[in-house]
Coordinates of C-alpha atoms in Angstrom, one line a residue:
Chain A
M1422 CA 18.1 41.7 -11.0
D1423 CA 20.3 44.5 -10.8
E1424 CA 19.7 45.2 -6.7
N1425 CA 21.1 48.3 -7.5
I1426 CA 18.0 50.0 -9.6
F1427 CA 15.3 50.4 -6.7
H1428 CA 11.5 50.1 -7.7
D1429 CA 9.8 53.4 -7.6
H1430 CA 8.3 52.7 -3.7
D1431 CA 11.5 51.7 -2.2
I1432 CA 13.1 54.9 -3.5
I1433 CA 9.7 56.7 -2.0
A1434 CA 10.3 54.8 1.2
R1435 CA 13.9 55.5 1.3
F1436 CA 12.9 59.3 0.8
F1437 CA 9.9 58.8 4.1
A1438 CA 13.0 57.0 5.9
R1439 CA 15.3 60.2 5.2
D1440 CA 17.8 58.0 3.6
E1441 CA 19.9 60.0 1.0
R1442 CA 20.4 56.7 -1.2
A1443 CA 17.2 57.8 -2.1
L1444 CA 18.9 60.8 -4.3
D1445 CA 22.0 58.4 -5.5
A1446 CA 18.9 55.9 -6.6
V1447 CA 17.0 59.0 -8.3
A1448 CA 20.1 60.2 -10.3
K1449 CA 20.9 56.6 -11.5
K1450 CA 17.0 55.8 -12.6
Y1451 CA 15.7 59.5 -13.9
A1452 CA 18.8 61.4 -14.6
R1453 CA 18.6 61.1 -18.2
L1454 CA 14.6 62.2 -18.0
Y1455 CA 15.4 65.5 -16.1
R1456 CA 18.4 66.3 -18.0
S1457 CA 17.0 66.2 -21.0
I1458 CA 13.9 68.9 -19.8
F1459 CA 16.8 70.9 -18.3
G1460 CA 18.4 70.8 -21.9
A1461 CA 15.5 71.5 -23.8
L1462 CA 15.4 74.6 -22.2
L1463 CA 19.1 75.9 -21.1
R1464 CA 21.6 76.2 -22.9
D1465 CA 24.6 76.3 -20.6
Q1466 CA 25.8 73.0 -19.0
S1467 CA 26.5 74.6 -15.6
D1468 CA 22.7 75.5 -15.9
I1469 CA 21.4 72.1 -15.8
E1470 CA 24.0 71.1 -13.3
E1471 CA 22.4 73.2 -10.9
C1472 CA 19.1 73.1 -11.7
S1473 CA 19.4 69.0 -11.7
N1474 CA 20.7 69.6 -7.9
D1475 CA 18.1 71.8 -7.3
L1476 CA 15.4 69.3 -8.2
L1477 CA 17.3 66.7 -5.9
L1478 CA 16.8 69.2 -3.1
S1479 CA 13.4 69.8 -4.2
L1480 CA 12.7 66.2 -4.3
W1481 CA 14.0 65.8 -0.8
Q1482 CA 12.5 68.7 0.4
S1483 CA 8.9 67.4 -0.9
I1484 CA 8.7 63.7 -0.2
P1485 CA 7.2 63.3 2.5
P1486 CA 4.8 64.7 3.0
H1487 CA 4.4 64.3 -0.8
R1488 CA 3.8 60.9 -1.9
P1489 CA 4.3 60.9 -5.8
R1490 CA 1.7 58.2 -7.4
S1491 CA 4.1 58.3 -10.2
L1492 CA 7.4 59.0 -9.8
P1493 CA 9.0 59.5 -13.4
T1494 CA 6.1 62.1 -13.8
Y1495 CA 6.6 64.1 -10.6
I1496 CA 10.1 64.2 -10.9
S1497 CA 9.0 65.7 -14.9
A1498 CA 6.8 67.9 -13.6
L1499 CA 10.0 69.1 -11.2
A1500 CA 12.2 69.6 -14.0
R1501 CA 9.7 71.9 -16.4
R1502 CA 9.2 74.4 -13.2
I1503 CA 12.9 74.6 -12.1
G1504 CA 13.6 74.6 -15.5
I1505 CA 11.2 77.7 -16.5
D1506 CA 12.0 79.6 -13.6
R1507 CA 15.7 79.3 -14.7
Y1508 CA 15.3 80.5 -18.4
R1509 CA 13.2 83.0 -17.3
Y1510 CA 15.7 84.4 -14.3
N1511 CA 18.6 84.3 -17.2
S1512 CA 16.1 86.0 -19.7
R1513 CA 16.0 88.7 -17.3
Q1514 CA 19.8 88.4 -16.7
K1515 CA 20.2 89.2 -20.3
R1516 CA 22.1 85.9 -20.2
G1517 CA 20.9 85.0 -23.5
E1518 CA 19.0 81.9 -23.6
G1519 CA 17.2 83.6 -26.8
G1520 CA 14.4 81.7 -26.8
T1521 CA 14.1 77.7 -26.9
L1522 CA 12.9 75.5 -29.6
L1523 CA 9.6 74.5 -27.5
F1524 CA 8.9 78.0 -27.1
S1525 CA 9.2 79.1 -30.8
E1526 CA 6.7 76.1 -31.4
L1527 CA 4.3 76.7 -28.9
Q1528 CA 4.0 80.2 -30.2
D1529 CA 2.5 79.2 -33.0
A1530 CA -0.4 78.2 -30.8
I1531 CA -1.1 81.9 -29.2
P1532 CA -3.7 83.8 -31.0
D1533 CA -1.8 87.2 -32.8
R1534 CA -4.1 90.0 -31.2
G1535 CA -3.3 89.6 -27.4
E1536 CA -3.6 91.8 -24.5
D1537 CA -0.1 93.1 -23.4
S1538 CA -0.5 92.5 -19.5
A1539 CA 0.5 89.7 -17.2
Q1540 CA -1.8 86.9 -16.9
S1541 CA -3.9 86.5 -14.2
E1542 CA -5.2 83.9 -12.0
A1543 CA -8.4 83.7 -13.3
E1544 CA -6.8 83.1 -16.7
R1545 CA -4.3 80.9 -15.6
A1546 CA -6.6 78.4 -14.3
R1547 CA -8.9 79.1 -17.5
L1548 CA -6.2 78.1 -19.3
G1549 CA -5.4 74.5 -17.5
A1550 CA -8.8 73.6 -18.0
V1551 CA -9.0 74.6 -21.7
L1552 CA -5.9 73.0 -22.8
Q1553 CA -7.0 69.5 -20.5
D1554 CA -10.1 69.9 -22.6
F1555 CA -8.5 70.5 -25.8
L1556 CA -6.0 67.5 -25.5
D1557 CA -8.9 64.7 -24.3
G1558 CA -10.4 66.1 -27.9
L1559 CA -7.4 64.9 -29.5
D1560 CA -7.2 61.3 -31.2
T1561 CA -4.8 59.3 -29.0
T1562 CA -1.3 59.5 -31.2
T1563 CA -1.6 63.3 -31.2
R1564 CA -2.3 63.7 -27.8
I1565 CA 1.0 61.2 -26.7
L1566 CA 3.0 62.8 -29.0
F1567 CA 2.1 66.4 -28.0
L1568 CA 2.5 65.6 -24.4
R1569 CA 5.6 64.0 -25.1
R1570 CA 7.1 66.8 -26.7
Y1571 CA 5.7 69.9 -24.6
F1572 CA 5.5 68.1 -20.8
Y1573 CA 8.8 66.4 -21.2
T1574 CA 10.3 68.2 -24.2
E1575 CA 11.2 65.1 -25.9
S1576 CA 12.6 65.9 -29.1
V1577 CA 10.9 65.3 -32.5
S1578 CA 13.9 63.4 -33.6
S1579 CA 13.5 61.1 -30.6
L1580 CA 9.7 61.0 -31.1
A1581 CA 10.3 59.4 -34.5
S1582 CA 12.3 57.2 -33.7
R1583 CA 10.5 55.6 -30.6
F1584 CA 7.2 55.6 -32.7
E1585 CA 8.9 54.7 -35.9
M1586 CA 7.5 57.6 -37.9
S1587 CA 9.2 59.9 -40.0
E1588 CA 10.3 62.7 -38.1
S1589 CA 8.0 65.1 -40.8
A1590 CA 5.2 62.9 -39.9
V1591 CA 5.6 64.0 -36.4
S1592 CA 6.1 67.5 -37.3
V1593 CA 3.3 67.5 -39.0
R1594 CA 1.1 66.6 -36.5
L1595 CA 2.5 68.7 -33.7
H1596 CA 1.9 72.1 -36.3
R1597 CA -1.9 70.9 -36.9
A1598 CA -2.2 70.3 -33.0
R1599 CA -0.9 74.0 -32.3
K1600 CA -3.2 75.3 -35.1
K1601 CA -6.3 74.1 -33.4
L1602 CA -5.2 75.3 -30.1
K1603 CA -4.6 78.6 -31.3
K1604 CA -8.1 78.3 -32.8
R1605 CA -9.6 77.2 -29.6
L1606 CA -7.7 79.8 -27.7
E1607 CA -9.1 82.4 -30.0
K1608 CA -13.0 80.6 -29.7
E1609 CA -12.3 80.9 -25.5
G1610 CA -11.0 84.4 -26.0
L1611 CA -8.0 83.8 -24.1
Y1612 CA -5.0 85.8 -25.2
S1613 CA -7.3 87.6 -27.7
Chain B
M1256 CA 4.9 89.0 -26.3
K1257 CA 3.8 85.8 -27.6
E1258 CA 7.2 84.1 -26.1
Q1259 CA 5.9 84.6 -23.0
R1260 CA 2.5 83.7 -23.7
A1261 CA 3.8 80.3 -25.0
Q1262 CA 5.9 80.3 -21.4
E1263 CA 2.8 80.5 -19.8
L1264 CA 1.3 78.0 -22.0
F1265 CA 4.2 75.4 -21.3
D1266 CA 3.9 76.6 -17.2
A1267 CA -0.1 75.5 -18.0
M1268 CA 0.8 72.3 -19.3
G1269 CA 2.5 71.3 -15.5
E1270 CA -1.6 71.8 -14.2
L1271 CA -2.9 68.8 -16.5
E1272 CA -4.4 66.0 -14.7
S1273 CA -1.7 63.6 -13.6
S1274 CA -3.3 60.5 -15.1
M1275 CA -3.3 62.1 -18.7
V1276 CA 0.5 63.1 -18.1
E1277 CA 1.7 59.4 -16.5
Q1278 CA -0.1 57.7 -19.3
A1279 CA 2.3 59.8 -22.0
Y1280 CA 5.1 58.4 -20.1
V1281 CA 3.9 55.0 -19.9
V1282 CA 3.4 54.8 -23.5
D1283 CA 6.6 55.0 -24.4
S1284 CA 6.6 52.7 -28.0
A1285 CA 5.2 52.1 -30.9
E1286 CA 3.6 48.9 -30.1
K1287 CA 2.2 50.3 -27.1
L1288 CA 0.5 53.7 -29.0
K1289 CA -1.0 51.1 -31.5
S1290 CA -2.5 49.1 -28.5
L1291 CA -3.5 52.1 -27.0
C1292 CA -5.2 53.7 -30.0
E1293 CA -7.2 50.1 -30.7
A1294 CA -8.1 50.0 -27.6
E1295 CA -9.6 53.6 -27.1
A1296 CA -10.8 52.9 -31.1
E1297 CA -12.8 50.1 -29.9
T1298 CA -14.7 51.5 -26.5
G1299 CA -15.7 54.5 -28.7
R1300 CA -15.2 56.9 -26.2
R1301 CA -12.9 59.3 -25.2
R1302 CA -10.7 59.0 -22.2
V1303 CA -12.4 59.3 -18.9
R1304 CA -11.3 62.1 -16.9
P1305 CA -10.8 61.2 -13.4
V1306 CA -12.8 63.3 -10.7
R1307 CA -10.9 65.1 -8.4
G1308 CA -10.1 66.0 -5.0
V1309 CA -12.8 64.8 -2.2
H1310 CA -15.3 63.2 -4.6
R1311 CA -12.4 61.1 -5.8
R1312 CA -11.8 60.1 -2.1
V1313 CA -15.1 59.4 -1.7
A1314 CA -15.7 57.6 -5.0
V1315 CA -12.3 55.2 -3.9
I1316 CA -14.2 54.7 -0.7
C1317 CA -17.4 53.9 -2.1
A1318 CA -15.6 51.6 -4.6
S1319 CA -13.5 50.0 -1.5
V1320 CA -16.8 49.2 0.5
A1321 CA -18.5 47.9 -3.1
V1322 CA -15.3 45.4 -3.2
V1323 CA -15.6 44.3 0.4
L1324 CA -19.0 43.6 0.4
G1325 CA -18.6 41.9 -2.8
I1326 CA -16.0 39.5 -1.2
T1327 CA -18.4 38.7 1.7
L1328 CA -21.6 37.9 -0.3
G1329 CA -19.4 35.9 -2.7
L1330 CA -17.5 34.0 -0.4
F1331 CA -21.1 33.3 1.6
A1332 CA -22.3 32.8 -2.3
L1333 CA -20.3 30.0 -2.7
P1334 CA -20.9 26.3 -3.0
S1335 CA -18.9 24.6 -0.1
L1336 CA -16.9 22.4 -2.2
W1337 CA -13.4 23.3 -0.3
G1338 CA -14.3 23.6 3.4
S1339 CA -14.7 26.4 5.6
G1340 CA -12.4 29.3 3.4
G1341 CA -10.6 32.7 4.1
N1342 CA -12.9 34.4 7.0
L1343 CA -12.9 38.0 6.2
E1344 CA -13.9 39.0 9.7
E1345 CA -10.6 38.0 11.0
F1346 CA -8.8 39.4 8.0
P1347 CA -11.0 42.1 7.0
L1348 CA -9.4 44.6 3.8
L1349 CA -7.9 47.8 5.0
S1350 CA -10.0 50.8 4.0
P1351 CA -8.2 53.4 1.8
D1352 CA -7.7 55.8 4.7
Q1353 CA -6.1 53.1 6.6
Q1354 CA -4.4 51.6 3.6
E1355 CA -2.7 55.2 3.3
E1356 CA -1.6 55.1 6.9
Q1357 CA 0.4 52.5 6.8
P1358 CA 4.0 52.4 7.5
S1359 CA 6.1 52.0 4.0
L1360 CA 7.3 48.4 4.1
G1361 CA 9.6 47.6 1.5
W1362 CA 9.9 43.4 0.2
D1363 CA 12.5 42.4 2.7
D1364 CA 10.2 43.9 5.5
I1365 CA 7.0 41.7 4.5
L1366 CA 9.1 38.7 4.0
A1367 CA 11.2 39.0 7.0
N1368 CA 7.8 38.6 9.1
A1369 CA 7.0 35.7 7.3
T1370 CA 6.3 32.6 9.8
G1371 CA 4.6 30.1 8.1
E1372 CA 5.9 28.0 5.8
I1373 CA 4.4 29.4 2.4
V1374 CA 5.9 32.8 2.3
I1375 CA 4.9 35.1 -0.7
N1376 CA 7.6 36.0 -2.5
N1377 CA 6.8 36.3 -5.8
L1378 CA 3.8 36.8 -8.4
D1379 CA 3.4 33.5 -9.0
K1380 CA 2.7 32.6 -5.7
L1381 CA 0.7 35.6 -5.0
N1382 CA -1.5 34.7 -7.9
Y1383 CA -1.9 31.4 -7.0
Y1384 CA -2.2 31.8 -3.4
A1385 CA -4.6 34.3 -3.8
A1386 CA -6.6 32.5 -5.9
M1387 CA -6.6 29.9 -3.2
W1388 CA -7.6 31.8 -0.8
L1389 CA -11.1 33.2 -2.7
M1390 CA -12.0 29.8 -3.8
G1391 CA -12.7 29.3 0.1
G1392 CA -9.6 26.5 1.0
A1393 CA -6.5 26.2 2.0
E1394 CA -4.4 24.9 -0.8
S1395 CA -4.8 21.1 0.3
D1396 CA -8.2 20.9 0.5
V1397 CA -8.2 22.5 -3.2
M1398 CA -8.4 19.7 -6.0
Q1399 CA -10.7 17.5 -4.2
G1400 CA -14.1 17.0 -5.4
A1401 CA -15.8 15.1 -8.2
A1402 CA -14.2 15.9 -11.3
P1403 CA -15.4 15.7 -14.8
Q1404 CA -14.0 12.9 -17.0
P1405 CA -10.1 13.8 -18.2
I1406 CA -10.5 15.3 -21.6
P1407 CA -7.4 14.1 -23.8
L1408 CA -5.1 16.4 -25.1
T1409 CA -5.1 17.0 -29.1
L1410 CA -2.8 19.6 -30.5
T1411 CA -5.0 21.8 -32.7
E1412 CA -2.4 22.2 -34.9
G1413 CA -4.2 24.7 -37.8
E1414 CA -6.9 25.1 -35.4
I1415 CA -5.4 28.3 -33.4
G1416 CA -3.0 29.8 -35.7
Y1417 CA -0.7 32.7 -35.5
D1418 CA 0.1 35.3 -37.5
N1419 CA 2.8 37.3 -36.6
G1420 CA 3.1 35.4 -33.5
Y1421 CA -0.4 35.9 -32.1
A1422 CA -3.5 34.2 -32.7
V1423 CA -5.4 34.9 -36.1
D1424 CA -8.8 35.0 -34.4
T1425 CA -7.7 38.3 -32.1
P1426 CA -5.4 40.8 -32.2
P1427 CA -2.7 40.7 -29.6
V1428 CA -3.5 41.8 -26.6
E1429 CA -0.4 43.4 -24.5
E1430 CA -0.1 46.8 -22.7
L1431 CA -3.4 48.6 -22.6
P1432 CA -3.8 52.2 -20.9
P1433 CA -5.4 52.9 -17.4
E1434 CA -8.9 53.0 -18.0
E1435 CA -10.0 49.6 -19.3
Q1436 CA -12.5 48.0 -18.1
S1437 CA -12.7 44.9 -16.3
P1438 CA -11.2 42.2 -18.1
T1439 CA -13.4 38.7 -17.9
L1440 CA -12.0 35.4 -18.8
D1441 CA -14.2 34.6 -21.7
N1442 CA -12.7 37.7 -23.2
P1443 CA -9.2 38.3 -21.7
Q1444 CA -7.3 41.7 -22.3
P1445 CA -4.7 42.9 -20.1
S1446 CA -6.3 45.8 -17.7
Q1447 CA -4.6 48.2 -15.2
G1448 CA -6.0 48.6 -11.8
S1449 CA -5.1 50.2 -8.8
G1450 CA -1.8 49.3 -8.7
S1451 CA 0.9 51.4 -9.3
S1452 CA 1.7 53.0 -11.4
I1453 CA 3.7 51.5 -14.3
G1454 CA 6.6 53.8 -15.6
G1455 CA 7.0 51.9 -19.0
E1456 CA 9.4 49.1 -19.7
Y1457 CA 12.9 49.8 -18.8
W1458 CA 15.7 47.9 -18.6
V1459 CA 17.4 46.0 -15.8
G1460 CA 20.5 44.7 -15.7
D1461 CA 20.0 42.7 -19.6
K1462 CA 16.4 42.1 -18.9
V1463 CA 13.5 44.4 -19.8
V1464 CA 10.5 44.5 -16.4
Y1465 CA 7.7 45.4 -18.0
Y1466 CA 6.1 45.5 -14.8
A1467 CA 7.1 45.6 -10.9
L1468 CA 4.8 45.0 -8.5
E1469 CA 5.1 47.4 -5.2
P1470 CA 4.8 46.3 -1.8
S1471 CA 1.9 49.1 -1.3
D1472 CA 0.2 46.9 -4.1
R1473 CA -2.9 45.7 -3.9
Y1474 CA -3.2 42.5 -6.3
T1475 CA -7.1 42.2 -7.8
I1476 CA -9.1 38.7 -8.7
D1477 CA -12.2 39.0 -10.1
E1478 CA -12.4 35.5 -11.7
V1479 CA -10.4 32.2 -11.4
L1480 CA -10.1 29.0 -12.8
S1481 CA -8.3 25.9 -11.4
F1482 CA -7.7 23.2 -12.6
Q1483 CA -5.3 19.8 -13.1
I1484 CA -2.8 18.9 -15.7
E1485 CA -0.5 16.1 -15.5
I1486 CA 3.0 16.7 -17.2
S1487 CA 4.9 13.3 -18.2
D1488 CA 7.7 14.3 -20.4
P1489 CA 10.5 15.2 -18.4
A1490 CA 12.1 17.2 -21.8
G1491 CA 9.2 19.0 -22.1
F1492 CA 9.2 23.3 -21.5
L1493 CA 6.8 22.8 -18.5
A1494 CA 8.6 19.8 -16.7
S1495 CA 12.2 22.0 -17.1
R1496 CA 10.7 24.5 -14.7
I1497 CA 8.5 22.6 -12.6
G1498 CA 8.9 18.7 -13.1
T1499 CA 6.9 16.2 -14.0
G1500 CA 3.4 14.9 -12.3
V1501 CA 0.7 16.1 -11.4
V1502 CA 0.3 19.9 -11.4
D1503 CA -2.5 22.6 -10.1
V1504 CA -3.3 25.2 -12.4
V1505 CA -4.9 28.7 -11.5
I1506 CA -6.2 31.3 -14.5
T1507 CA -7.1 34.7 -12.8
S1508 CA -9.0 37.8 -14.3
N1509 CA -7.2 40.3 -12.0
N1510 CA -5.9 44.2 -12.3
L1511 CA -2.5 43.4 -14.1
E1512 CA -3.2 40.9 -16.8
P1513 CA -4.9 37.3 -16.9
M1514 CA -2.4 35.3 -15.5
I1515 CA -1.8 31.3 -15.4
T1516 CA 0.4 30.0 -13.1
F1517 CA 1.5 26.3 -12.7
R1518 CA 2.4 24.8 -9.2
N1519 CA 4.0 21.4 -8.3
G1520 CA 4.8 21.1 -4.7
N1521 CA 7.3 24.4 -4.2
L1522 CA 7.7 24.7 -7.6
F1523 CA 5.4 27.4 -9.7
Y1524 CA 5.9 28.9 -13.3
S1525 CA 3.4 31.4 -14.4
C1526 CA 3.0 33.7 -17.4
L1527 CA 0.7 36.4 -19.1
I1528 CA -1.8 36.7 -21.6
S1529 CA -1.1 37.3 -25.4
G1530 CA -4.1 37.1 -26.7
G1531 CA -7.8 35.6 -27.5
G1532 CA -11.3 35.6 -27.1
N1533 CA -14.4 33.4 -27.8
G1534 CA -13.6 31.0 -24.7
R1535 CA -10.2 30.8 -26.2
M1536 CA -6.9 32.4 -23.8
H1537 CA -3.2 32.3 -25.1
F1538 CA -0.4 32.6 -22.9
S1539 CA 2.8 33.1 -23.8
T1540 CA 6.0 32.9 -22.3
H1541 CA 7.8 36.3 -23.5
K1542 CA 6.3 37.9 -20.2
Y1543 CA 6.9 35.4 -17.2
I1544 CA 7.7 36.3 -13.7
E1545 CA 10.9 37.2 -11.9
G1546 CA 10.0 38.0 -8.1
F1547 CA 7.9 40.8 -8.4
Y1548 CA 8.6 42.0 -11.9
I1549 CA 7.2 41.0 -14.7
V1550 CA 9.9 40.6 -17.1
K1551 CA 9.5 40.7 -20.9
N1552 CA 11.4 39.0 -23.5
L1553 CA 10.8 38.1 -27.1
E1554 CA 14.2 37.0 -28.3
Q1555 CA 14.0 33.9 -25.9
D1556 CA 12.9 30.4 -26.8
N1557 CA 9.1 31.1 -26.8
F1558 CA 6.2 29.0 -25.3
A1559 CA 2.5 29.6 -25.7
F1560 CA -0.3 27.7 -23.6
N1561 CA -3.8 27.6 -25.3
V1562 CA -6.8 27.4 -22.9
T1563 CA -10.1 26.9 -24.3
M1564 CA -12.7 26.9 -22.1
D1565 CA -16.4 27.0 -21.4
K1566 CA -19.1 28.0 -18.4
N1567 CA -17.6 25.2 -16.1
G1568 CA -13.8 25.2 -16.7
V1569 CA -11.4 24.3 -19.2
R1570 CA -11.9 21.8 -22.1
E1571 CA -8.1 21.8 -23.2
I1572 CA -5.4 22.9 -22.8
V1573 CA -2.2 23.0 -25.5
C1574 CA 1.3 23.8 -24.6
H1575 CA 3.8 24.7 -27.8
R1576 CA 6.6 26.5 -28.7
Y1577 CA 6.1 29.3 -30.9
K1578 CA 7.9 31.6 -33.2
S1579 CA 7.3 35.5 -32.9
G1580 CA 6.2 36.4 -36.3
A1581 CA 6.3 33.6 -37.8
S1582 CA 3.3 32.5 -39.8
V1583 CA 0.8 29.8 -38.9
E1584 CA 2.7 27.7 -41.6
E1585 CA 5.8 28.2 -39.8
Q1586 CA 4.9 27.9 -36.0
I1587 CA 7.0 24.7 -34.7
Y1588 CA 4.6 22.9 -33.0
T1589 CA 6.4 20.7 -31.2
P1590 CA 4.0 19.0 -28.1
D1591 CA 5.2 19.6 -24.6
T1592 CA 3.4 17.0 -23.4
I1593 CA 0.8 17.9 -20.5
R1594 CA -2.4 16.4 -20.6
L1595 CA -5.6 17.9 -18.8
L1596 CA -6.7 15.9 -16.3
T1597 CA -9.5 17.9 -14.6
G1598 CA -11.4 20.8 -16.3
G1599 CA -11.7 21.9 -12.7
V1600 CA -13.3 24.6 -11.1
R1601 CA -14.1 28.6 -12.8
Q1602 CA -15.9 31.0 -10.1
Q1603 CA -16.8 34.5 -10.0
V1604 CA -14.9 35.5 -6.6
T1605 CA -13.3 39.1 -5.9
G1606 CA -11.1 40.0 -3.6
S1607 CA -7.8 42.4 -3.2
F1608 CA -5.0 42.3 -1.2
S1609 CA -1.5 43.2 -0.9
V1610 CA 1.1 40.6 -0.3
A1611 CA 1.5 41.7 3.5
E1612 CA -2.2 40.7 4.2
L1613 CA -1.8 37.7 2.2
Q1614 CA 1.4 36.7 4.0
Q1615 CA -0.6 37.6 7.3
Y1616 CA -3.2 35.1 6.5
Y1617 CA -1.1 32.3 5.4
D1618 CA 0.8 32.5 9.0
T1619 CA -2.2 32.0 11.1
L1620 CA -3.7 29.4 9.1
D1621 CA 0.1 28.1 9.7
S1622 CA 0.0 29.4 13.3
Q1623 CA -4.0 27.8 13.7
A1624 CA -2.6 24.5 12.4
Q1625 CA 0.1 23.8 15.0
E1626 CA -2.0 24.4 17.5

């Protein structure tokens, strides 16, 4: 076995021991994962590099006290947050992010007539609960595809290759899921 | 405005239940997706959503107390075939709160502290010595006692067939989702218990790591089958791993996947379940142990161990080379000369250990023996 690839537990232990090799290990093992998430949200390579550094810093600052149960999922969640914050910053600065394919797709799931107001905390919590319930009700394959596409930002072509499906089959499943989500949000009175 | 809503939706996905999100990460191949679909279809239920917050903590504590009580009652109920066995009062299991307070130890730390002759430095030994502890005796006492008549080995050519590398009577049973019911040796299915999250198979060097046990993980066994075989042919597969002679064998139903471990003195070999049902278990060498890793290799020359058992113990064990993806007729039934010596014992025993706890137990046994 390659001694340089750590168990996730060893990596976390090194964070707790304030051993900076933890960061090297994360970069070695998970760079592809978090960079692909940034790549799905940001265009500029220098933004991706900066966000990657921000991610490593966030990990260093949050572990400890946090002890992730699943390191790749924790890293992905952090990457999503950092990536979308940078995306929004760039949009405000009119730095031409211009929307991503991900957000274009997710717009399919938004009801057509919505209030033009900021989302409240209560609405945010409700949205989370509705989304959870919606995903629980999906068939297994669609749920996995949906999460890998919109949580882990995996591309359609990568999903197709990974699960030995055609790209059109993946696209159709995701499209139908977005439509179902839209109906569900309408029914729940969210964004309408 | 819709773009902003889409961003909010994207944000909201960050608040999903972590188990659901982790599962999506773990299911990273067509094979795993197929297994998950079959499993969820078979149970005919939706995913069970984990309880949240303080209720989860209470549930975990209650479950842990139940396990400890189960161990205590189980030990007291066992027939005393193998001596006094493990003494729970001396080696109490840690409560979840205590476990969380334990300093984080790596493998080096745990193994460096070992003082006895037995060093639990791989999953083979963990499986074997945990089974021995549960069955109530030090290793030297285990195989004593009355044994049924030896059952001659017969090749079950045509009886247990393989289709695409798996028994035709049951589907391949491999990586299954976290929320699986506890398997039994009668209906073996891989389960996933409270161990560390599986981050999916990944390459380490030229090997595919199927599972990596973490030092803080607890290994839970709920059933043990132990018996003996004799290996006489030095050219056989198993002999190439552990030599010839009388070999102790344990099969455990545990929180990873049912595992068979062969032990000949200081040599161990283990592999994991690949299918079974109705009193039969098929183990395949394509998932084997290296250290605390379960390594998966479908490309190598693989062998199968087919075990037939009943409520009392093992009735038959055969070993043969098998060709993944080949039909029944194409399978290579090269006999690996192993002979069942004793049908052994089958026990419903429950226990949960960390490697450090098991190591401490055997170190203490060793020091007591030297006094």
